[in-house]
């Protein structure tokens, strides 16, 4: 009636007479090698008495079973971690062997074979004496049906000296790989100056992600992070792909500097763990320039505009894009700015009384634009026709002036007094002695001083 432990098996009597015995595996973590559905060999052997030299008797267990593989197999267990996803299209599982297994040379396990549904092999584990738990990392070839998850089991255990045993089916469901990173070309990023930063999303991006999305089971979300080198400048909360692509412009003016490089990282994940990350780089441009316009000249057809670069701009040979509204087409060209970072553009074919708007953007060498700078100015009237001697008639201290006014113009006629004349050189008063306005103001008032 006594029990004995033998190679992780228990020997027990099967009758009150103690004639027949069984070998039973020592626990639920073991099964019989010859039939993994069983945990013992019925009537393994018989107990017989054997005489000894000192005339005493001892019990001898004599094997009667015909089973060649009459030993117990350590059954591995697949364990699902809290988060199965460990990266893009990657998942992990743990496989555990019984801690009390026999690791001696006769019973040393060499390898475990893990399969998924359909018996497709996913990993082979090399067993090391004294180590009970092992990781099995699986990488899917693509995202096809990734939302369905994977079912795993250990199919086969291999011994150094006893060959291999196909294990009973003990499957564990619910292993999910991480969603893939957004692919190349998923988003294009450009800046205008340093703000706004514009994101142009791929037209099929949301539809592509929807193919491996299942509500309540596998729902990819995305975290957008702004970085400069390894420094994180701003991170947004996780969004669905629909919400992510709905935002096409970001104001990062507080985080960015002019003429610098940055990276936008987008990390994918689900409730099962992390997935892939994608990174897209962009550069900022120049700060916008300031503009000044020359004073109105006597000529109503000319004007100059001076462009002054921002302090953060480099200066020297600089690419600019500029246009004068209603007059010139948009022009992109390289101009050399002076040491004060200024460049002046002259216009000499303008239309009198017209209004013009000059707009300029400062470009980097690779074409990144600044915010546009604009200035509006009005041209004056044409120079009036000269008044000749014959146009002036003097009578008793009064003067009559004849001239041809143009419709829509206001004329101011100023009279200066001759102070002296020496050798034909006349000197005139600095200020006019009389000013006349034509047409006269509506109230009829006018300034006049007779000479």
CSV table of C-alpha atoms in Angstrom, one decimal:
chain,number,residue,atom,x,y,z
A,1,UNK,CA,0.0,0.0,0.0
A,2,UNK,CA,3.0,2.3,0.0
A,3,UNK,CA,3.6,5.0,-2.7
A,4,UNK,CA,6.9,5.7,-4.4
A,5,UNK,CA,8.1,8.5,-6.5
A,6,UNK,CA,9.9,7.4,-9.7
A,7,UNK,CA,10.8,9.8,-12.5
A,8,UNK,CA,7.9,12.1,-11.6
A,9,UNK,CA,5.6,9.1,-11.4
A,10,UNK,CA,3.8,7.5,-8.5
A,11,UNK,CA,3.8,3.7,-8.0
A,12,UNK,CA,0.7,2.5,-6.2
A,13,UNK,CA,-0.8,-1.0,-5.5
A,14,UNK,CA,-3.9,-1.9,-7.3
A,15,UNK,CA,-5.2,-4.7,-5.1
A,16,UNK,CA,-5.3,-5.4,-1.4
A,17,UNK,CA,-2.9,-8.3,-2.0
A,18,UNK,CA,-0.4,-5.9,-3.4
A,19,UNK,CA,0.2,-8.1,-6.5
A,20,UNK,CA,-0.5,-5.6,-9.3
A,21,UNK,CA,0.8,-2.0,-9.4
A,22,UNK,CA,0.3,1.1,-11.6
A,23,UNK,CA,2.6,4.0,-12.5
A,24,UNK,CA,0.6,7.4,-12.3
A,25,UNK,CA,2.0,10.8,-13.2
A,26,UNK,CA,2.6,12.9,-10.2
A,27,UNK,CA,0.3,15.8,-11.1
A,28,UNK,CA,-1.8,17.7,-13.7
A,29,UNK,CA,1.4,19.0,-15.2
A,30,UNK,CA,2.4,15.6,-16.5
A,31,UNK,CA,0.9,13.1,-18.9
A,32,UNK,CA,1.9,9.6,-20.2
A,33,UNK,CA,4.2,9.6,-23.1
A,34,UNK,CA,2.6,6.6,-24.8
A,35,UNK,CA,-0.9,8.2,-24.7
A,36,UNK,CA,-1.0,11.9,-23.7
A,37,UNK,CA,-4.7,11.5,-22.9
A,38,UNK,CA,-3.8,9.3,-20.0
A,39,UNK,CA,-1.9,9.9,-16.8
A,40,UNK,CA,-1.1,6.4,-15.7
A,41,UNK,CA,-0.3,2.8,-16.9
A,42,UNK,CA,-2.8,0.3,-15.8
A,43,UNK,CA,-1.2,-2.8,-14.2
A,44,UNK,CA,2.4,-1.6,-14.9
A,45,UNK,CA,3.9,-4.6,-13.0
A,46,UNK,CA,3.7,-7.2,-10.2
A,47,UNK,CA,5.3,-7.1,-6.8
A,48,UNK,CA,7.2,-10.3,-6.0
A,49,UNK,CA,9.1,-11.5,-2.9
A,50,UNK,CA,12.7,-12.2,-3.4
A,51,UNK,CA,15.0,-14.1,-0.9
A,52,UNK,CA,18.2,-12.5,0.2
A,53,UNK,CA,21.5,-13.9,1.4
A,54,UNK,CA,20.7,-13.1,5.0
A,55,UNK,CA,17.5,-15.2,4.7
A,56,UNK,CA,15.3,-12.1,4.7
A,57,UNK,CA,12.8,-11.2,2.0
A,58,UNK,CA,12.6,-8.1,-0.1
A,59,UNK,CA,9.9,-6.8,-2.5
A,60,UNK,CA,10.8,-6.7,-6.2
A,61,UNK,CA,8.7,-4.8,-8.8
A,62,UNK,CA,8.7,-6.8,-12.0
A,63,UNK,CA,7.5,-4.9,-15.0
A,64,UNK,CA,4.7,-6.6,-17.0
A,65,UNK,CA,3.5,-3.7,-19.1
A,66,UNK,CA,4.2,-3.8,-22.9
A,67,UNK,CA,4.2,0.0,-23.3
A,68,UNK,CA,7.7,1.1,-24.6
A,69,UNK,CA,7.1,4.7,-23.6
A,70,UNK,CA,5.9,4.2,-20.1
A,71,UNK,CA,7.1,7.4,-18.7
A,72,UNK,CA,5.5,10.8,-17.8
A,73,UNK,CA,5.9,13.9,-20.0
A,74,UNK,CA,6.2,17.4,-18.5
A,75,UNK,CA,3.4,19.3,-20.2
A,76,UNK,CA,4.2,23.0,-21.1
A,77,UNK,CA,1.6,25.7,-20.5
A,78,UNK,CA,1.1,28.7,-22.8
A,79,UNK,CA,0.5,31.9,-20.7
A,80,UNK,CA,-1.0,35.1,-22.1
A,81,UNK,CA,0.5,38.3,-20.7
A,82,UNK,CA,-1.6,41.3,-19.9
A,83,UNK,CA,-0.4,43.0,-23.1
A,84,UNK,CA,0.3,40.7,-26.0
A,85,UNK,CA,1.4,43.3,-28.5
A,86,UNK,CA,5.1,44.2,-28.4
A,87,UNK,CA,5.5,46.1,-31.7
A,88,UNK,CA,4.4,46.4,-35.3
A,89,UNK,CA,2.9,43.1,-36.3
A,90,UNK,CA,4.5,41.5,-33.3
A,91,UNK,CA,3.1,39.6,-30.3
A,92,UNK,CA,4.5,37.6,-27.4
A,93,UNK,CA,3.5,34.7,-25.3
A,94,UNK,CA,5.1,32.9,-22.4
A,95,UNK,CA,5.6,29.1,-22.3
A,96,UNK,CA,6.1,27.5,-18.8
A,97,UNK,CA,7.4,24.1,-17.9
A,98,UNK,CA,6.7,22.4,-14.6
A,99,UNK,CA,9.3,23.6,-12.1
A,100,UNK,CA,9.7,20.1,-10.5
A,101,UNK,CA,10.5,18.3,-13.8
A,102,UNK,CA,13.6,16.0,-13.9
A,103,UNK,CA,16.5,17.8,-15.6
A,104,UNK,CA,18.9,15.0,-15.4
A,105,UNK,CA,20.5,13.7,-18.7
A,106,UNK,CA,18.1,10.9,-19.1
A,107,UNK,CA,15.1,13.2,-19.0
A,108,UNK,CA,16.5,16.4,-20.4
A,109,UNK,CA,14.1,18.3,-22.7
A,110,UNK,CA,15.8,19.9,-25.7
A,111,UNK,CA,13.0,21.8,-27.5
A,112,UNK,CA,9.4,22.9,-27.5
A,113,UNK,CA,7.4,23.6,-30.7
A,114,UNK,CA,4.7,26.2,-30.6
A,115,UNK,CA,2.0,26.4,-33.2
A,116,UNK,CA,-1.0,28.6,-34.0
A,117,UNK,CA,-4.4,27.7,-35.3
A,118,UNK,CA,-4.1,25.4,-38.3
A,119,UNK,CA,-0.9,23.9,-36.8
A,120,UNK,CA,1.3,26.6,-38.4
A,121,UNK,CA,4.6,26.7,-36.5
A,122,UNK,CA,5.4,30.1,-35.0
A,123,UNK,CA,8.4,29.4,-32.8
A,124,UNK,CA,10.8,26.8,-31.5
A,125,UNK,CA,12.0,27.2,-27.9
A,126,UNK,CA,15.4,25.8,-26.8
A,127,UNK,CA,15.0,24.5,-23.3
A,128,UNK,CA,17.8,25.2,-20.7
A,129,UNK,CA,18.1,23.1,-17.5
A,130,UNK,CA,16.9,25.1,-14.5
A,131,UNK,CA,14.9,27.6,-16.6
A,132,UNK,CA,11.1,27.1,-16.4
A,133,UNK,CA,9.7,30.1,-18.3
A,134,UNK,CA,10.4,31.1,-22.0
A,135,UNK,CA,9.2,33.9,-24.3
A,136,UNK,CA,7.8,33.1,-27.7
A,137,UNK,CA,7.8,36.2,-30.0
A,138,UNK,CA,5.8,36.0,-33.2
A,139,UNK,CA,5.9,38.4,-36.1
A,140,UNK,CA,3.1,38.4,-38.7
A,141,UNK,CA,3.9,38.9,-42.4
A,142,UNK,CA,1.3,41.6,-42.8
A,143,UNK,CA,-1.8,43.1,-41.2
A,144,UNK,CA,-4.3,40.8,-43.0
A,145,UNK,CA,-6.9,39.7,-40.5
A,146,UNK,CA,-4.7,40.9,-37.6
A,147,UNK,CA,-7.9,41.9,-35.8
A,148,UNK,CA,-8.9,38.3,-35.5
A,149,UNK,CA,-6.1,37.5,-33.0
A,150,UNK,CA,-4.1,34.3,-32.8
A,151,UNK,CA,-4.7,31.0,-30.8
A,152,UNK,CA,-1.5,29.3,-29.6
A,153,UNK,CA,-0.5,25.9,-28.1
A,154,UNK,CA,2.6,23.8,-27.6
A,155,UNK,CA,2.3,21.0,-30.1
A,156,UNK,CA,5.5,19.0,-29.5
A,157,UNK,CA,8.1,18.4,-26.8
A,158,UNK,CA,11.5,17.0,-27.7
A,159,UNK,CA,13.9,15.1,-25.4
A,160,UNK,CA,17.6,14.6,-25.9
A,161,UNK,CA,17.4,10.9,-25.5
A,162,UNK,CA,13.8,9.9,-25.9
A,163,UNK,CA,12.7,11.5,-29.1
A,164,UNK,CA,9.6,13.7,-29.4
A,165,UNK,CA,6.1,13.5,-28.1
A,166,UNK,CA,3.0,15.2,-29.6
A,167,UNK,CA,1.2,16.9,-26.8
A,168,UNK,CA,-2.5,17.1,-26.1
A,169,UNK,CA,-4.3,20.1,-27.5
A,170,UNK,CA,-4.4,22.9,-24.8
A,171,UNK,CA,-5.0,26.1,-26.8
A,172,UNK,CA,-5.0,29.6,-25.5
A,173,UNK,CA,-6.9,32.3,-27.5
A,174,UNK,CA,-6.6,36.1,-27.7
A,175,UNK,CA,-3.0,36.9,-28.8
A,176,UNK,CA,-2.9,40.1,-30.8
A,177,UNK,CA,0.0,41.7,-32.6
A,178,UNK,CA,0.5,45.5,-32.6
A,179,UNK,CA,-0.9,47.5,-35.5
A,180,UNK,CA,1.6,48.4,-38.3
A,181,UNK,CA,3.2,51.9,-38.5
A,182,UNK,CA,1.7,54.3,-40.9
A,183,UNK,CA,3.4,53.7,-44.2
A,184,UNK,CA,5.8,55.9,-46.2
A,185,UNK,CA,3.9,58.8,-47.7
A,186,UNK,CA,1.1,58.5,-45.1
A,187,UNK,CA,1.6,62.2,-44.3
A,188,UNK,CA,3.5,65.1,-45.9
A,189,UNK,CA,4.5,68.0,-43.6
A,190,UNK,CA,5.3,71.5,-44.6
A,191,UNK,CA,5.7,74.8,-42.7
A,192,UNK,CA,5.0,78.4,-43.6
A,193,UNK,CA,7.7,80.3,-41.7
A,194,UNK,CA,7.3,78.4,-38.4
A,195,UNK,CA,3.5,78.4,-38.3
A,196,UNK,CA,1.2,77.1,-39.3
A,197,UNK,CA,2.6,73.6,-39.9
A,198,UNK,CA,0.5,71.8,-42.5
A,199,UNK,CA,-0.1,68.1,-42.6
A,200,UNK,CA,-1.3,66.5,-45.8
A,201,UNK,CA,-2.6,63.0,-45.2
A,202,UNK,CA,-2.7,60.1,-47.7
A,203,UNK,CA,-6.1,59.9,-49.3
A,204,UNK,CA,-6.6,56.2,-48.5
A,205,UNK,CA,-5.0,56.2,-45.1
A,206,UNK,CA,-8.2,56.0,-43.0
A,207,UNK,CA,-9.7,53.3,-45.3
A,208,UNK,CA,-6.5,51.3,-45.0
A,209,UNK,CA,-6.6,51.3,-41.2
A,210,UNK,CA,-10.3,50.5,-41.2
A,211,UNK,CA,-9.5,47.1,-42.9
A,212,UNK,CA,-7.9,45.8,-39.7
A,213,UNK,CA,-10.2,47.6,-37.2
A,214,UNK,CA,-12.9,45.8,-35.3
A,215,UNK,CA,-15.0,47.8,-32.7
A,216,UNK,CA,-14.6,46.6,-29.2
A,217,UNK,CA,-11.9,44.1,-30.1
A,218,UNK,CA,-9.1,45.7,-32.1
A,219,UNK,CA,-9.2,49.5,-32.4
A,220,UNK,CA,-5.9,51.2,-33.4
A,221,UNK,CA,-5.2,54.6,-31.9
A,222,UNK,CA,-2.4,57.0,-32.7
A,223,UNK,CA,-0.3,59.4,-30.6
A,224,UNK,CA,1.3,62.3,-32.4
A,225,UNK,CA,4.5,63.8,-30.9
A,226,UNK,CA,6.5,66.8,-32.0
A,227,UNK,CA,10.3,66.4,-31.5
A,228,UNK,CA,13.5,68.2,-32.0
A,229,UNK,CA,16.2,65.6,-32.2
A,230,UNK,CA,15.6,63.4,-29.1
A,231,UNK,CA,13.7,66.2,-27.2
A,232,UNK,CA,10.0,65.9,-27.0
A,233,UNK,CA,8.3,69.3,-27.5
A,234,UNK,CA,4.6,68.4,-27.5
A,235,UNK,CA,2.5,65.2,-27.3
A,236,UNK,CA,-1.2,64.8,-28.1
A,237,UNK,CA,-3.6,62.4,-26.6
A,238,UNK,CA,-4.3,59.2,-28.6
A,239,UNK,CA,-6.8,59.5,-31.4
A,240,UNK,CA,-8.5,57.2,-33.8
A,241,UNK,CA,-7.3,57.4,-37.4
A,242,UNK,CA,-10.4,59.3,-38.4
A,243,UNK,CA,-9.8,62.0,-35.8
A,244,UNK,CA,-6.1,62.1,-36.6
A,245,UNK,CA,-6.5,62.8,-40.3
A,246,UNK,CA,-9.2,65.4,-39.5
A,247,UNK,CA,-6.5,67.8,-38.2
A,248,UNK,CA,-4.5,69.3,-41.1
A,249,UNK,CA,-2.9,72.3,-39.5
A,250,UNK,CA,-1.1,72.8,-36.2
A,251,UNK,CA,0.0,76.1,-34.5
A,252,UNK,CA,3.4,75.2,-33.0
A,253,UNK,CA,4.7,78.8,-33.0
A,254,UNK,CA,5.5,78.6,-29.3
A,255,UNK,CA,7.6,75.4,-29.7
A,256,UNK,CA,9.4,76.0,-33.0
A,257,UNK,CA,12.2,78.3,-34.1
A,258,UNK,CA,12.8,79.7,-37.5
A,259,UNK,CA,15.2,77.8,-39.9
A,260,UNK,CA,15.3,74.7,-37.8
A,261,UNK,CA,14.6,71.0,-38.3
A,262,UNK,CA,11.9,68.9,-36.5
A,263,UNK,CA,10.3,65.5,-36.5
A,264,UNK,CA,6.6,64.4,-36.1
A,265,UNK,CA,6.4,60.9,-34.7
A,266,UNK,CA,3.1,58.9,-34.9
A,267,UNK,CA,2.9,55.9,-32.6
A,268,UNK,CA,0.2,53.2,-33.2
A,269,UNK,CA,-1.2,51.0,-30.5
A,270,UNK,CA,-4.4,49.1,-29.4
A,271,UNK,CA,-5.6,48.1,-26.0
A,272,UNK,CA,-3.5,44.9,-26.5
A,273,UNK,CA,-0.2,46.9,-26.5
A,274,UNK,CA,2.1,49.0,-28.7
A,275,UNK,CA,2.4,48.9,-32.4
A,276,UNK,CA,4.6,50.6,-35.0
A,277,UNK,CA,6.0,54.2,-35.1
A,278,UNK,CA,6.5,56.4,-38.1
A,279,UNK,CA,8.5,59.6,-38.3
A,280,UNK,CA,8.3,62.4,-40.8
A,281,UNK,CA,10.8,65.3,-40.8
A,282,UNK,CA,10.2,68.9,-41.8
A,283,UNK,CA,12.0,72.3,-41.6
A,284,UNK,CA,10.8,75.7,-40.7
A,285,UNK,CA,11.4,78.8,-42.9
A,286,UNK,CA,12.3,82.4,-42.4
A,287,UNK,CA,10.5,84.9,-40.4
A,288,UNK,CA,8.5,87.3,-42.6
A,289,UNK,CA,10.2,90.4,-43.9
A,290,UNK,CA,9.1,94.0,-43.3
A,291,UNK,CA,8.3,96.4,-46.1
A,292,UNK,CA,8.6,100.2,-46.6
A,293,UNK,CA,7.6,102.3,-49.6
A,294,UNK,CA,9.4,105.4,-50.9
A,295,UNK,CA,7.7,108.8,-50.6
A,296,UNK,CA,5.5,110.0,-53.4
A,297,UNK,CA,7.7,111.6,-56.1
A,298,UNK,CA,6.8,114.3,-58.6
A,299,UNK,CA,6.6,111.5,-61.1
A,300,UNK,CA,3.3,109.6,-60.6
A,301,UNK,CA,4.6,106.6,-62.4
A,302,UNK,CA,7.5,105.5,-60.2
A,303,UNK,CA,7.9,104.1,-56.7
A,304,UNK,CA,10.3,101.9,-54.8
A,305,UNK,CA,9.7,99.2,-52.2
A,306,UNK,CA,12.4,98.2,-49.7
A,307,UNK,CA,12.5,94.7,-48.3
A,308,UNK,CA,14.1,94.2,-44.9
A,309,UNK,CA,14.8,90.7,-43.8
A,310,UNK,CA,14.1,89.6,-40.2
A,311,UNK,CA,17.0,89.4,-37.7
A,312,UNK,CA,16.8,85.6,-37.8
A,313,UNK,CA,17.3,85.5,-41.6
A,314,UNK,CA,20.8,84.9,-43.0
A,315,UNK,CA,20.9,87.7,-45.6
A,316,UNK,CA,23.2,87.9,-48.5
A,317,UNK,CA,22.0,86.0,-51.6
A,318,UNK,CA,18.4,85.2,-50.7
A,319,UNK,CA,15.6,83.6,-52.6
A,320,UNK,CA,12.4,85.7,-52.6
A,321,UNK,CA,9.0,85.3,-54.3
A,322,UNK,CA,7.3,88.7,-54.9
A,323,UNK,CA,4.5,90.3,-56.9
A,324,UNK,CA,3.0,93.7,-57.5
A,325,UNK,CA,-0.8,93.4,-57.8
A,326,UNK,CA,-2.3,94.2,-61.1
A,327,UNK,CA,1.1,94.9,-62.6
A,328,UNK,CA,3.6,92.0,-62.5
A,329,UNK,CA,3.3,88.2,-62.4
A,330,UNK,CA,4.6,86.4,-59.4
A,331,UNK,CA,8.4,86.2,-59.6
A,332,UNK,CA,10.8,83.9,-57.8
A,333,UNK,CA,14.4,85.0,-57.9
A,334,UNK,CA,17.6,85.2,-55.9
A,335,UNK,CA,18.6,88.8,-54.8
A,336,UNK,CA,21.6,90.0,-52.9
A,337,UNK,CA,20.7,91.8,-49.7
A,338,UNK,CA,23.1,94.4,-48.3
A,339,UNK,CA,24.7,94.3,-44.9
A,340,UNK,CA,21.6,95.8,-43.3
A,341,UNK,CA,19.7,92.8,-44.9
A,342,UNK,CA,17.8,95.2,-47.2
A,343,UNK,CA,17.0,95.1,-50.9
A,344,UNK,CA,15.1,97.7,-52.9
A,345,UNK,CA,12.9,97.1,-55.9
A,346,UNK,CA,12.2,100.0,-58.3
A,347,UNK,CA,9.0,100.4,-60.3
A,348,UNK,CA,8.9,103.1,-63.0
A,349,UNK,CA,5.9,102.2,-65.1
A,350,UNK,CA,3.0,102.6,-62.7
A,351,UNK,CA,-0.3,104.2,-63.5
A,352,UNK,CA,-1.1,107.5,-61.8
A,353,UNK,CA,-3.8,107.4,-59.1
A,354,UNK,CA,-3.8,103.6,-59.0
A,355,UNK,CA,-3.5,101.6,-55.8
A,356,UNK,CA,-1.0,98.8,-55.7
A,357,UNK,CA,-0.2,96.0,-53.2
A,358,UNK,CA,3.3,94.5,-53.1
A,359,UNK,CA,3.7,91.1,-51.5
A,360,UNK,CA,6.9,89.1,-50.8
A,361,UNK,CA,7.8,85.8,-49.2
A,362,UNK,CA,11.3,84.9,-48.2
A,363,UNK,CA,12.3,81.4,-49.3
A,364,UNK,CA,14.9,79.0,-48.0
A,365,UNK,CA,17.2,77.3,-50.5
A,366,UNK,CA,14.9,74.3,-50.6
A,367,UNK,CA,11.8,76.5,-51.2
A,368,UNK,CA,10.2,76.7,-47.7
A,369,UNK,CA,8.3,80.0,-47.6
A,370,UNK,CA,7.9,82.6,-44.9
A,371,UNK,CA,4.7,84.2,-44.0
A,372,UNK,CA,3.9,86.7,-46.7
A,373,UNK,CA,4.5,90.4,-46.0
A,374,UNK,CA,2.3,93.0,-47.9
A,375,UNK,CA,2.1,96.7,-48.2
A,376,UNK,CA,-0.4,98.8,-50.1
A,377,UNK,CA,0.3,102.3,-51.6
A,378,UNK,CA,-1.4,104.8,-53.9
A,379,UNK,CA,0.2,106.7,-56.8
A,380,UNK,CA,-0.3,110.4,-57.1
A,381,UNK,CA,-1.6,112.4,-60.1
A,382,UNK,CA,0.3,113.2,-63.2
A,383,UNK,CA,2.5,116.3,-63.3
A,384,UNK,CA,0.3,119.2,-64.3
A,385,UNK,CA,1.1,121.0,-67.6
A,386,UNK,CA,3.5,123.9,-67.1
A,387,UNK,CA,2.0,127.5,-66.9
A,388,UNK,CA,3.8,129.7,-69.4
A,389,UNK,CA,4.1,133.5,-69.5
A,390,UNK,CA,1.3,133.7,-72.0
A,391,UNK,CA,-1.0,132.0,-69.6
A,392,UNK,CA,-0.8,134.8,-67.0
A,393,UNK,CA,-2.5,138.1,-67.5
A,394,UNK,CA,-1.8,141.0,-65.1
A,395,UNK,CA,-4.3,143.8,-64.7
A,396,UNK,CA,-4.2,146.5,-62.0
A,397,UNK,CA,-2.6,144.4,-59.4
A,398,UNK,CA,-4.6,141.3,-60.2
A,399,UNK,CA,-3.6,138.2,-62.1
A,400,UNK,CA,-5.6,135.8,-64.2
A,401,UNK,CA,-4.1,132.3,-64.9
A,402,UNK,CA,-5.3,130.1,-67.7
A,403,UNK,CA,-4.7,126.3,-67.5
A,404,UNK,CA,-6.5,123.1,-68.5
A,405,UNK,CA,-7.7,121.1,-65.5
A,406,UNK,CA,-8.2,117.4,-65.8
A,407,UNK,CA,-11.5,115.9,-64.4
A,408,UNK,CA,-11.2,114.4,-61.0
A,409,UNK,CA,-8.0,116.3,-59.9
A,410,UNK,CA,-7.6,119.0,-57.4
A,411,UNK,CA,-5.1,121.7,-58.2
A,412,UNK,CA,-3.2,124.0,-55.8
A,413,UNK,CA,-1.7,127.1,-57.4
A,414,UNK,CA,1.1,128.6,-55.3
A,415,UNK,CA,2.4,132.2,-55.9
A,416,UNK,CA,6.0,133.1,-54.9
A,417,UNK,CA,7.4,136.6,-54.7
A,418,UNK,CA,10.6,137.6,-56.4
A,419,UNK,CA,12.9,139.0,-53.8
A,420,UNK,CA,15.8,140.0,-56.0
A,421,UNK,CA,17.5,139.6,-59.4
A,422,UNK,CA,21.2,139.8,-59.9
A,423,UNK,CA,22.8,139.2,-63.3
A,424,UNK,CA,19.6,137.4,-64.4
A,425,UNK,CA,19.5,135.1,-61.4
A,426,UNK,CA,16.2,135.5,-59.6
A,427,UNK,CA,15.6,134.8,-55.9
A,428,UNK,CA,12.1,133.9,-54.8
A,429,UNK,CA,10.4,133.8,-51.4
A,430,UNK,CA,10.8,130.6,-49.5
A,431,UNK,CA,7.1,130.3,-48.8
A,432,UNK,CA,4.3,131.1,-51.2
A,433,UNK,CA,2.6,134.5,-50.8
A,434,UNK,CA,-0.7,133.1,-52.0
A,435,UNK,CA,-2.3,129.7,-52.6
A,436,UNK,CA,-5.3,129.1,-54.7
A,437,UNK,CA,-7.3,125.8,-54.8
A,438,UNK,CA,-9.2,124.6,-57.9
A,439,UNK,CA,-11.9,123.6,-57.9
A,440,UNK,CA,-12.8,125.8,-55.0
A,441,UNK,CA,-14.0,124.1,-51.8
A,442,UNK,CA,-17.8,123.6,-51.6
A,443,UNK,CA,-18.2,126.4,-49.1
A,444,UNK,CA,-16.6,128.8,-51.5
A,445,UNK,CA,-13.8,129.7,-49.2
A,446,UNK,CA,-10.4,130.2,-50.6
A,447,UNK,CA,-7.1,131.6,-49.5
A,448,UNK,CA,-5.9,134.6,-51.6
A,449,UNK,CA,-3.3,137.2,-51.4
A,450,UNK,CA,-3.0,139.9,-54.0
A,451,UNK,CA,0.4,141.0,-55.1
